[in-house]
Amino acid sequence: MPDSTRLWCGPLVMLAATAILANGLSAGEVRMKSGFVLRGTPVEMAGLNPTTERQNNRGPIAQTPLWMVDDGVRRFFVGYRQVERPVNRGGQLLQYESFELDHVARSRDLTPASIGAFLSKTEFDEFGRRVVTLATERGPVHIHEGITRLRPDYVKVESTSHRWEYGLDTPTIPADILEKMLDRASDTDDHRDRKARVVFFLQAEMYRQAREEVAALRRDFPEDAAWADETDRRIVQFVALRAMNELERRQAAGQHATAYQFAKSQFPIDRVGPEAHEAAMEIVADYEQALSRRDRILFLLGMLEASVSDELIPRVRAMRAAVRDELHYENLERLDPFLRAEDDETLTAEQKLALAYSGWLLGSANALVDLKEAIRLWDARFLVLEYLRTDNRSLRTSLHTDLKEIEGVSIERIAALVGNLPLPLEAPPLEPGSVATIDVPTADGETPVRYSIQLPPEYSPQHRYPLLIVLHAEGRTPDYEVAWWGGSADQPGWAQRRGYIVVAPHYAEEKQGKYDYNVNVHDRVLESLCDVRKRFRIDSDRVFLAGHGMGADACFDIGFSHPHVFAGVVPINGFSDRYCNYYFENGPDLAWYVVNGERDRNALEENARELNHMMRHGVDVVYCEYKSRGYETYYEELERIFDWMELHRRATFVREWESEILRHTDADMYWIVPHELPDKLREPIVWDQPRRRIRTMQMEGKATVGNAVYIRHPGRSTTIWLSPELVDFDERVKVSVNGRVKFVGFLQPSIEALLDDLRVRGDREQLYWVRLDY
């Protein structure tokens, strides 16, 4: 996006911030080191639940210094060590507009302390009333509710049949119903109420309704025309800001056709103002210039072919066809050296073509002027793709031999080439927005691993997409979970709008009602991930794991067991139990966003010890607790979750780490893979056995700046994977395993090792150059 657009957005962001007003809440905020911001009333806390003690030999919950931020609907808890200083506690109390609705309360008895799932609920009517049916231990309970206070940020809901009240985010109320409730709560003949309605809509970011209310106010109260004109000007600015933010999101999501049309059609001067209009037109011009560059590139490539020797023409023609098929808005820059050389009379046609075809493979910074050398690189590309596609070991050996014989093909060039390779496995034809099912064949011919998948709009293998792996709750299906996060083709959800690929592994049995900590679940999730990486263009540094109910329980287990795989984990209504009680120190670089209802079973008691410990030790954790709410899906939290994910990346090439393991499947950790593990790690643990003694086995890896590698693990042998980010291959390396020096000398990077690992994991963002077996 042009710099002028970003500069133009800045004042609007500040203007929008000053318009966020509060009633009874400080206009405070807590900013985390990741950049994630929590707004509400900040309060220092000793811990999530400092009075709770576990009765299962794991000791009391330690007091943890943290911040709680209350926004009226929910409380957020974050650790001190992840918070930037100073914390904005809020100063002057600014006022949210609010309106009251009267309902006759007929409190009968207490709502159960633990609130189960909503079996059903009616929509709020124009009076702000509805009926919800809750699942309880005594059976279904029908609860009559009424909205008693309307605020732009949330509405207060009180039961007229039970003693229960809580908050709901205002955007969850349909706009037409909200307007009818406002009609009943305000006096349309009073200009002060009419102004308050305008401010209410503005604070709620309901800009269409705000402009309509301003127009009606100007018509009915001419004496307030000046106020109406100034307010309308501000609304135009807010509309422009929101439109520009959406435009930027579409660009970041790789939805360039949508962004182009949006910039052309959604920024008329009369609706967004001259500044936003001008910024949008710059974006339109940038896209049109890119289209022109694309056409120019293809024309020049074809024209220059005529000057190439006859023996090279077939090769050059094939390379041009490949570039034509793969050319995309986001990879045009790989051909910048070629375009800059168009009028350079010191370069021959073959040298210019070499710049194009080598830059296409290696990136613009590594472009070459030797056409025959560029052709050899294309031969290497072909061999690498064949290597990644075959399961035949002897064929891979032959392909590797051919690769080594190509002049000028080093491991550095192979590593650069990998980032620009086409996908090795063919993807089935999928319609973006729809949900499809893919089967992954297994080597032993047994039941294939299966996952459901949804692609975002304008999916292109030339754009790197974040991946969201989602695990469904009991009573739900994988397709349901995909749609919950991504919506449908007709009604795109947040994942589609933000450009995420969503995958739901079929991890559970059809009628399974509880997560059973089966290691096969881990295999299904991780094998699904590896297959997706090979068929679709995934940014492996932005893979997130999320789930509901028993799927959230699985998220805790898988996240703690394989922390090096994910950028973040989002359990909703989940419990951290069993293995998690011993694994929560694994992966301190992994980020967590945990969502529960305050009255969802005993969720806080079950999770507090682990979360308190993680917060105290500086792990990036956000614990979100909905006040007085129970077992719900919490769809209203989605936008905030995606904002949080946008700020997080996987910690790659971690130099020093420690982990605890209780299962053999959890021993593949970071860059070491132990083998011949003790039988104890294959034996199932009887968790309900009284006075059980469970002892974990320790693993650790350390790669020092002095080029020493130290490994400790419980196996009899191990595989170690090393990369330039971990050791300097130009210097001597010392490798010690379980206290014994195994190697001292110079390590030789291997193309075969790099490709073998890439073939299995499909992870382009984390390449290993050396494999050691001891």
XYZ file of C-alpha atoms in Angstrom, residues 9-671:
663
model
C -4.935 6.612 8.247
C -2.971 7.703 11.318
C -4.996 10.818 12.292
C -8.220 8.891 11.785
C -7.052 6.168 14.133
C -6.416 8.820 16.806
C -9.753 10.438 16.065
C -11.520 7.100 16.395
C -9.741 6.424 19.661
C -10.943 9.705 21.180
C -14.501 8.781 20.264
C -14.429 5.567 22.309
C -16.237 6.702 25.402
C -16.957 4.866 28.644
C -19.631 4.888 31.330
C -18.466 3.424 34.618
C -15.309 2.031 33.023
C -11.975 3.761 32.830
C -10.805 4.421 29.309
C -7.758 2.307 30.119
C -5.851 -0.298 28.177
C -3.160 -2.915 28.573
C -0.750 -3.332 25.676
C 1.055 -6.646 25.425
C 4.566 -7.021 24.030
C 3.102 -8.721 20.953
C 1.213 -5.493 20.177
C -2.150 -6.933 21.233
C -4.239 -4.359 23.113
C -6.912 -5.047 25.742
C -9.258 -2.176 26.572
C -11.312 -1.751 29.709
C -10.580 -1.309 33.385
C -7.071 -2.598 34.288
C -6.666 -4.041 37.800
C -3.631 -5.759 39.302
C -4.306 -9.305 40.505
C -2.382 -11.884 42.527
C -3.487 -14.778 40.309
C -6.351 -16.315 38.379
C -7.686 -18.150 41.405
C -5.215 -17.813 44.273
C -7.452 -19.470 46.880
C -7.832 -22.699 44.956
C -5.690 -25.702 45.779
C -5.602 -28.935 43.826
C -6.201 -32.153 45.680
C -4.223 -34.378 43.331
C -0.686 -34.110 44.700
C 0.235 -31.251 42.407
C 0.358 -28.645 45.156
C -1.293 -25.235 45.531
C -1.689 -22.708 42.800
C 1.075 -20.153 43.107
C 0.188 -16.483 43.480
C 0.829 -14.866 40.137
C 1.178 -11.134 39.513
C -0.984 -10.327 36.524
C -3.287 -7.741 35.079
C -7.044 -8.171 34.765
C -8.858 -6.008 32.211
C -12.663 -5.807 32.568
C -14.610 -4.512 29.563
C -18.063 -5.147 31.017
C -18.776 -8.406 29.195
C -15.598 -10.324 29.904
C -12.415 -10.263 31.915
C -8.984 -10.684 30.371
C -6.047 -11.934 32.420
C -2.432 -11.491 31.251
C 0.895 -11.898 33.018
C 3.043 -8.931 34.070
C 6.023 -10.120 32.055
C 4.074 -9.918 28.783
C 2.779 -6.387 29.395
C 4.432 -3.192 28.186
C 4.948 -0.426 30.712
C 3.428 1.831 31.725
C -0.119 0.503 31.817
C -2.766 3.040 30.896
C -5.132 2.801 33.841
C -7.453 5.399 32.372
C -7.959 8.921 33.512
C -11.106 10.968 33.089
C -14.225 8.879 32.740
C -15.734 9.538 29.338
C -19.345 8.752 28.745
C -20.903 6.048 26.635
C -24.454 6.861 25.659
C -26.842 4.384 27.250
C -30.590 3.793 27.308
C -32.716 1.879 29.799
C -35.476 -0.648 29.158
C -37.904 -1.711 31.883
C -38.784 -5.341 32.554
C -40.714 -6.837 35.446
C -38.376 -9.149 37.348
C -39.906 -12.294 38.818
C -36.872 -13.973 40.397
C -37.762 -17.524 41.332
C -34.523 -19.279 42.165
C -30.832 -19.224 41.403
C -29.491 -20.198 38.024
C -27.175 -23.197 38.496
C -23.603 -22.289 39.394
C -22.486 -24.276 36.359
C -24.293 -23.221 33.201
C -24.419 -25.798 30.455
C -24.911 -25.427 26.732
C -27.839 -23.493 25.251
C -30.249 -26.136 24.029
C -32.246 -23.418 22.283
C -32.821 -19.698 22.327
C -35.270 -17.346 20.707
C -34.185 -14.102 19.084
C -34.579 -10.869 21.023
C -37.796 -9.110 20.114
C -38.355 -5.360 19.834
C -38.977 -5.207 23.595
C -35.587 -6.794 24.275
C -37.005 -10.098 25.480
C -36.138 -13.694 24.694
C -36.265 -17.210 26.177
C -33.234 -19.470 26.459
C -33.238 -23.136 27.399
C -30.180 -24.347 29.306
C -28.899 -27.851 29.832
C -28.517 -28.534 33.579
C -28.024 -31.534 35.811
C -31.757 -31.401 36.575
C -32.645 -31.297 32.908
C -33.620 -28.437 30.589
C -34.365 -25.102 32.293
C -36.312 -22.354 30.507
C -35.101 -18.869 31.423
C -36.857 -15.665 30.411
C -34.550 -12.739 29.770
C -34.804 -9.052 29.046
C -32.303 -6.416 27.967
C -32.377 -3.709 30.639
C -29.614 -1.416 29.406
C -28.452 -0.572 25.902
C -24.872 0.604 25.433
C -22.855 0.962 22.233
C -20.331 -1.619 23.440
C -22.590 -4.093 25.238
C -26.110 -4.641 26.490
C -27.047 -5.744 29.979
C -29.234 -8.851 30.045
C -31.240 -9.780 33.160
C -33.453 -12.769 33.725
C -37.077 -12.048 34.596
C -37.554 -15.602 35.866
C -34.239 -16.376 37.599
C -31.407 -14.548 39.338
C -28.994 -14.207 36.486
C -27.507 -11.258 34.634
C -24.648 -10.843 32.191
C -23.478 -8.749 29.239
C -23.682 -9.303 25.502
C -21.669 -7.422 22.904
C -23.974 -4.985 21.151
C -22.976 -6.147 17.626
C -24.542 -9.546 18.439
C -27.982 -7.868 18.410
C -29.496 -7.540 14.899
C -29.382 -3.880 13.859
C -33.092 -3.644 13.050
C -34.053 -5.053 16.461
C -31.610 -2.730 18.188
C -33.160 0.268 16.451
C -36.638 -0.787 17.585
C -35.411 -1.147 21.160
C -33.905 2.325 20.966
C -37.227 3.671 19.708
C -38.871 2.325 22.885
C -36.108 3.579 25.165
C -35.862 7.150 23.823
C -38.089 10.141 23.109
C -37.919 10.985 19.391
C -39.502 14.396 20.092
C -36.636 15.404 22.365
C -33.617 16.734 20.443
C -31.288 15.682 23.274
C -32.437 12.079 22.925
C -32.073 12.341 19.173
C -28.485 13.556 19.556
C -27.828 10.769 22.038
C -29.060 8.247 19.475
C -26.626 9.655 16.901
C -23.735 9.336 19.355
C -24.884 5.831 20.316
C -24.762 4.678 16.698
C -21.435 6.400 16.158
C -19.874 4.778 19.221
C -21.303 1.414 18.143
C -19.716 1.908 14.693
C -23.157 1.670 13.086
C -22.341 4.432 10.632
C -25.231 3.974 8.216
C -27.731 4.306 11.063
C -25.785 7.269 12.448
C -25.954 9.154 9.136
C -29.660 8.407 8.780
C -30.255 9.690 12.312
C -28.219 12.841 11.577
C -30.269 13.508 8.438
C -33.515 13.090 10.398
C -32.205 15.347 13.183
C -31.266 18.067 10.678
C -34.740 17.846 9.176
C -36.715 17.819 12.452
C -34.537 20.237 14.432
C -33.109 22.918 12.080
C -31.554 24.756 15.023
C -29.131 21.816 15.412
C -28.000 21.885 11.762
C -24.454 23.017 12.620
C -24.043 20.141 15.093
C -25.481 17.747 12.520
C -23.111 18.973 9.801
C -20.018 18.582 11.999
C -21.142 15.148 13.189
C -21.823 14.033 9.630
C -18.302 15.128 8.669
C -16.881 12.974 11.460
C -18.996 10.014 10.391
C -17.631 10.331 6.860
C -14.132 10.085 8.325
C -15.038 7.005 10.359
C -16.582 5.344 7.310
C -13.413 6.069 5.362
C -11.244 4.639 8.133
C -13.240 1.430 8.313
C -13.255 1.075 4.538
C -9.498 1.625 4.362
C -8.902 -0.926 7.116
C -10.992 -3.468 5.220
C -9.106 -2.690 2.029
C -5.770 -3.272 3.753
C -7.032 -6.558 5.185
C -8.105 -7.775 1.762
C -4.694 -6.913 0.342
C -2.900 -8.693 3.192
C -5.164 -11.709 2.610
C -4.087 -11.944 -1.033
C -7.557 -10.946 -2.264
C -6.252 -8.480 -4.797
C -9.114 -8.555 -7.292
C -11.515 -7.784 -4.445
C -9.236 -5.042 -3.129
C -8.924 -3.511 -6.607
C -12.685 -3.438 -7.197
C -13.291 -2.259 -3.623
C -10.846 0.629 -4.042
C -12.450 1.610 -7.369
C -16.073 1.508 -6.204
C -16.240 2.100 -2.435
C -14.406 5.405 -2.064
C -16.493 8.131 -3.733
C -15.559 11.608 -2.513
C -19.028 12.378 -1.181
C -18.994 9.304 1.071
C -15.408 9.070 2.317
C -13.951 12.505 1.675
C -11.142 13.674 -0.643
C -8.223 12.232 1.370
C -9.585 8.678 1.419
C -10.655 8.955 -2.207
C -7.147 10.008 -3.253
C -5.526 7.203 -1.236
C -7.859 4.636 -2.807
C -7.082 5.915 -6.293
C -3.356 5.452 -5.575
C -4.071 1.810 -4.755
C -6.067 1.448 -7.969
C -3.169 2.937 -9.910
C -0.735 0.546 -8.220
C -2.812 -2.457 -9.293
C -3.195 -1.171 -12.820
C 0.542 -0.539 -13.026
C 1.129 -4.144 -11.884
C -1.140 -5.411 -14.670
C 0.800 -3.303 -17.138
C 4.115 -4.657 -15.825
C 2.807 -8.213 -16.179
C 1.879 -7.653 -19.812
C 5.215 -5.956 -20.473
C 7.153 -8.857 -18.918
C 5.411 -11.464 -21.065
C 5.858 -9.351 -24.186
C 9.592 -8.837 -23.570
C 10.193 -12.512 -22.790
C 8.577 -13.496 -26.064
C 10.362 -10.824 -28.066
C 13.824 -11.684 -26.710
C 13.404 -15.360 -27.578
C 14.004 -14.500 -31.224
C 17.620 -13.606 -30.415
C 18.410 -16.867 -28.627
C 20.400 -19.633 -30.317
C 18.316 -22.382 -31.876
C 19.476 -25.021 -29.410
C 18.182 -22.980 -26.445
C 14.833 -21.885 -27.888
C 12.856 -24.984 -26.734
C 14.173 -24.566 -23.187
C 13.520 -20.836 -23.097
C 10.033 -21.319 -24.502
C 9.184 -23.876 -21.786
C 10.482 -21.558 -19.063
C 8.406 -18.677 -20.416
C 5.287 -20.862 -20.293
C 5.976 -21.737 -16.660
C 6.512 -18.092 -15.709
C 3.313 -17.100 -17.533
C 1.315 -19.681 -15.547
C 2.856 -18.732 -12.195
C 3.048 -14.946 -12.603
C 1.095 -13.166 -9.873
C 0.779 -9.706 -8.353
C 2.874 -10.773 -5.357
C 5.795 -12.309 -7.259
C 6.348 -9.648 -9.918
C 9.276 -8.247 -7.930
C 11.309 -11.381 -8.719
C 11.530 -10.002 -12.264
C 12.601 -6.465 -11.305
C 16.228 -6.987 -12.493
C 14.880 -8.121 -15.861
C 12.648 -5.072 -16.256
C 15.413 -2.691 -15.177
C 17.670 -4.199 -17.847
C 15.169 -3.615 -20.691
C 17.040 -0.580 -22.069
C 20.529 -1.688 -21.028
C 22.438 -1.935 -24.304
C 25.449 -3.515 -22.603
C 23.485 -6.727 -21.998
C 22.637 -9.249 -24.694
C 19.205 -10.775 -25.139
C 20.412 -14.008 -23.536
C 21.784 -12.148 -20.533
C 18.488 -10.328 -20.057
C 16.590 -13.608 -20.257
C 19.009 -15.080 -17.732
C 18.113 -12.262 -15.323
C 14.442 -13.115 -15.749
C 14.607 -16.878 -15.400
C 17.228 -17.025 -12.635
C 15.505 -14.259 -10.683
C 12.268 -16.183 -11.009
C 13.814 -19.189 -9.277
C 16.160 -17.565 -6.745
C 14.633 -14.130 -6.164
C 15.667 -10.761 -7.538
C 18.720 -10.449 -5.260
C 20.255 -13.631 -6.741
C 19.572 -13.050 -10.442
C 22.311 -14.153 -12.887
C 23.352 -13.069 -16.392
C 24.416 -16.509 -17.706
C 21.487 -18.080 -19.547
C 22.990 -21.576 -19.582
C 23.490 -21.355 -15.838
C 19.876 -20.240 -15.452
C 18.753 -23.239 -17.512
C 20.750 -25.545 -15.227
C 18.867 -24.060 -12.291
C 15.597 -24.924 -14.011
C 16.881 -28.477 -14.431
C 17.533 -28.489 -10.689
C 14.001 -27.249 -10.034
C 12.588 -30.144 -12.030
C 14.692 -32.693 -10.135
C 13.792 -31.202 -6.750
C 10.079 -31.385 -7.512
C 10.397 -34.991 -8.657
C 12.313 -35.785 -5.470
C 9.576 -34.274 -3.293
C 6.821 -36.128 -5.157
C 8.114 -39.696 -5.044
C 7.998 -42.278 -2.258
C 10.442 -44.497 -4.157
C 13.743 -44.445 -2.252
C 15.896 -45.723 -5.119
C 14.431 -43.093 -7.436
C 15.212 -40.390 -4.875
C 18.800 -41.619 -4.691
C 19.083 -41.369 -8.466
C 17.537 -37.889 -8.500
C 19.944 -36.732 -5.808
C 22.877 -38.026 -7.824
C 21.645 -36.090 -10.861
C 21.289 -32.952 -8.746
C 24.864 -33.161 -7.468
C 26.151 -33.441 -11.024
C 24.571 -30.151 -12.118
C 27.248 -27.471 -12.220
C 26.665 -24.512 -9.919
C 23.859 -26.105 -7.854
C 24.818 -25.577 -4.205
C 22.758 -26.131 -1.101
C 22.453 -22.342 -0.714
C 20.826 -22.144 -4.136
C 18.571 -25.118 -3.407
C 17.426 -23.432 -0.190
C 16.681 -20.210 -2.105
C 14.923 -22.157 -4.849
C 12.689 -24.014 -2.361
C 10.946 -20.813 -1.332
C 9.727 -20.223 -4.892
C 8.912 -23.808 -5.874
C 5.491 -24.838 -7.151
C 3.593 -27.140 -4.807
C 4.854 -30.728 -5.057
C 1.452 -32.415 -4.703
C -1.545 -31.638 -6.848
C -4.455 -30.036 -5.039
C -7.972 -31.142 -5.907
C -10.145 -28.493 -7.558
C -11.822 -26.682 -4.663
C -14.289 -23.826 -4.720
C -13.176 -21.088 -2.274
C -15.644 -20.721 0.571
C -17.037 -24.235 0.254
C -16.013 -27.124 2.510
C -14.398 -30.179 0.906
C -12.936 -33.418 2.275
C -9.465 -34.765 1.447
C -8.160 -38.249 2.223
C -4.442 -38.765 2.876
C -3.347 -42.297 1.902
C -1.342 -44.137 4.539
C 1.764 -46.190 3.837
C 0.232 -49.353 5.274
C -2.981 -49.026 3.279
C -5.156 -48.682 6.377
C -7.910 -46.116 6.890
C -6.627 -42.839 5.429
C -6.219 -39.686 7.446
C -9.092 -37.387 6.512
C -9.616 -33.677 6.899
C -12.158 -31.068 5.855
C -10.801 -27.897 4.268
C -11.982 -24.446 3.228
C -9.964 -22.078 1.043
C -10.370 -18.300 1.252
C -11.571 -16.184 -1.683
C -9.115 -15.808 -4.583
C -6.898 -18.599 -3.317
C -3.602 -18.630 -5.238
C -0.578 -20.909 -4.729
C 1.572 -17.793 -5.174
C 0.395 -16.276 -1.865
C 1.467 -17.609 1.540
C -1.607 -18.287 3.667
C -1.900 -18.644 7.425
C -3.455 -21.964 8.417
C -6.056 -22.529 11.110
C -6.445 -26.149 12.271
C -9.757 -26.539 14.116
C -11.051 -29.418 16.240
C -14.789 -29.823 16.729
C -16.713 -30.192 19.981
C -18.677 -33.236 21.064
C -21.919 -33.511 19.102
C -20.520 -31.462 16.219
C -18.810 -32.356 12.946
C -15.567 -31.225 11.288
C -17.554 -29.429 8.578
C -19.538 -27.549 11.243
C -16.316 -26.408 12.917
C -14.851 -25.211 9.602
C -18.004 -23.211 8.871
C -18.014 -21.745 12.403
C -14.611 -20.184 11.778
C -14.842 -19.547 8.041
C -18.522 -19.119 7.195
C -19.715 -20.203 3.769
C -19.307 -19.189 0.148
C -22.469 -17.057 0.400
C -21.687 -15.634 3.848
C -17.909 -15.443 4.329
C -16.813 -15.567 7.952
C -13.783 -14.134 9.673
C -11.324 -16.752 8.424
C -12.255 -16.029 4.809
C -12.161 -12.275 5.301
C -8.713 -12.492 6.885
C -7.396 -14.915 4.266
C -6.959 -18.081 6.352
C -7.088 -21.642 5.092
C -9.180 -23.627 7.585
C -8.617 -27.353 8.109
C -10.587 -29.659 10.404
C -8.968 -33.086 10.881
C -11.459 -35.920 11.395
C -9.839 -36.642 14.736
C -12.684 -38.236 16.726
C -15.021 -41.160 16.375
C -18.488 -40.346 15.067
C -20.341 -40.334 18.427
C -17.410 -39.627 20.698
C -18.417 -37.424 23.625
C -15.109 -36.937 25.406
C -11.480 -36.451 24.476
C -9.567 -39.627 25.391
C -5.942 -38.462 24.967
C -5.345 -41.043 22.244
C -2.024 -40.494 20.450
C -3.778 -41.318 17.172
C -5.411 -37.897 17.460
C -1.974 -36.273 17.419
C -1.039 -38.293 14.342
C -4.203 -37.259 12.484
C -3.646 -33.587 13.222
C 0.065 -33.560 12.347
C -0.334 -35.724 9.218
C -3.138 -33.455 8.037
C -0.817 -30.476 8.522
C 1.997 -32.095 6.522
C -0.364 -32.959 3.670
C -1.848 -29.460 3.547
C 1.633 -27.953 3.347
C 2.380 -30.022 0.237
C -0.903 -29.301 -1.592
C -1.557 -25.678 -0.630
C 0.727 -22.677 -0.093
C 0.959 -22.443 3.677
C 2.984 -20.044 5.783
C 4.287 -22.612 8.267
C 5.230 -19.850 10.695
C 1.539 -18.949 10.986
C -0.168 -22.237 11.835
C -2.736 -21.974 14.643
C -4.590 -24.725 16.517
C -8.084 -24.064 17.868
C -11.101 -25.991 19.051
C -14.276 -26.167 21.125
C -15.233 -28.488 23.985
C -13.448 -31.810 23.669
C -11.649 -30.272 20.669
C -10.309 -27.607 23.042
C -9.180 -30.362 25.440
C -7.276 -31.842 22.491
C -5.797 -28.392 21.741
C -4.290 -28.234 25.224
C -2.837 -31.740 24.858
C -1.472 -31.313 21.329
C -0.203 -27.784 21.927
C 1.801 -28.739 25.014
C 3.053 -31.940 23.333
C 4.198 -30.302 20.063
C 4.819 -26.623 20.900
C 7.362 -26.147 18.114
C 4.742 -26.723 15.405
C 2.311 -23.879 16.098
C 2.300 -20.099 16.324
C -0.578 -20.141 18.800
C -3.298 -22.262 20.381
C -6.909 -21.184 21.003
C -8.896 -23.557 23.271
C -12.537 -22.503 23.781
C -14.425 -24.244 26.638
C -11.527 -26.628 27.184
C -9.828 -28.278 30.158
C -6.089 -28.624 30.665
C -5.839 -32.100 32.184
C -3.837 -35.351 32.362
C -0.644 -34.977 30.302
C -1.098 -31.210 30.252
C -0.622 -31.146 34.039
C 2.970 -32.258 33.437
C 3.675 -30.588 30.076
C 2.738 -26.977 30.725
C 6.402 -25.897 30.961
C 7.025 -27.193 27.431
C 7.254 -24.589 24.689
C 7.536 -21.273 26.567
C 7.590 -19.502 23.162
C 4.143 -20.788 22.189
C 1.307 -18.234 22.536
C -2.114 -19.092 24.001
C -5.557 -17.473 23.823
C -7.842 -19.370 26.206
C -11.594 -18.675 26.324
C -14.028 -19.910 28.984
C -17.264 -18.870 30.602
C -17.115 -17.947 34.280
C -19.857 -20.494 34.996
C -18.778 -23.173 32.550
C -18.419 -26.201 34.828
C -15.205 -25.869 36.895
C -13.103 -24.553 34.019
C -11.161 -21.959 36.024
C -10.308 -24.437 38.772
C -9.156 -26.997 36.194
C -7.010 -24.573 34.207
C -5.764 -22.086 36.787
C -2.631 -23.894 37.943
C -1.172 -24.289 34.458
C -2.189 -20.818 33.276
C -0.920 -19.155 36.464
C 2.431 -20.871 36.090
C 2.721 -19.924 32.426
C 1.863 -16.285 33.094
C 4.314 -16.108 35.992
C 7.113 -17.419 33.765
C 6.457 -14.964 30.950
C 4.543 -17.148 28.490
C 2.350 -15.153 26.096
C -1.083 -16.096 27.484
C -4.425 -14.303 27.242
C -7.128 -15.834 29.426
C -10.559 -14.537 28.431
C -13.416 -15.241 30.849
C -16.977 -14.259 29.966
C -18.682 -13.002 33.097
C -21.606 -15.106 34.370
C -21.674 -17.077 31.099
C -21.459 -20.840 30.661
C -20.744 -23.395 27.948
C -21.156 -21.394 24.719
C -19.272 -21.117 21.443
C -18.448 -17.411 22.008
C -18.699 -16.417 18.384
C -18.434 -12.750 19.409
C -14.796 -13.356 20.402
C -13.799 -14.287 16.842
C -12.729 -10.874 15.566
C -10.512 -10.347 18.607
C -8.986 -13.824 18.196
C -8.069 -13.062 14.585
C -6.578 -9.725 15.642
C -4.451 -11.659 18.159
C -3.378 -14.287 15.613
C -2.323 -11.568 13.187
C 0.371 -10.534 15.669
C 1.883 -13.961 16.305
C 4.424 -16.121 14.520
C 6.000 -19.459 15.349
C 9.313 -19.353 17.186
C 11.694 -20.887 14.634
C 15.093 -22.471 15.210
C 14.864 -22.202 18.991
C 18.450 -22.482 20.234
C 17.738 -23.676 23.769
C 14.792 -25.609 25.137
C 13.712 -28.189 27.704
C 10.671 -30.451 27.745
C 8.975 -33.184 29.760
C 7.534 -36.292 28.100
C 5.308 -39.167 29.193
C 4.599 -40.664 25.741
C 6.941 -41.872 23.017
C 4.972 -39.888 20.419
C 5.858 -36.624 22.168
C 9.639 -37.121 21.898
C 9.946 -35.522 18.435
C 10.704 -32.067 19.766
C 12.154 -29.077 17.931
C 15.281 -30.304 16.113
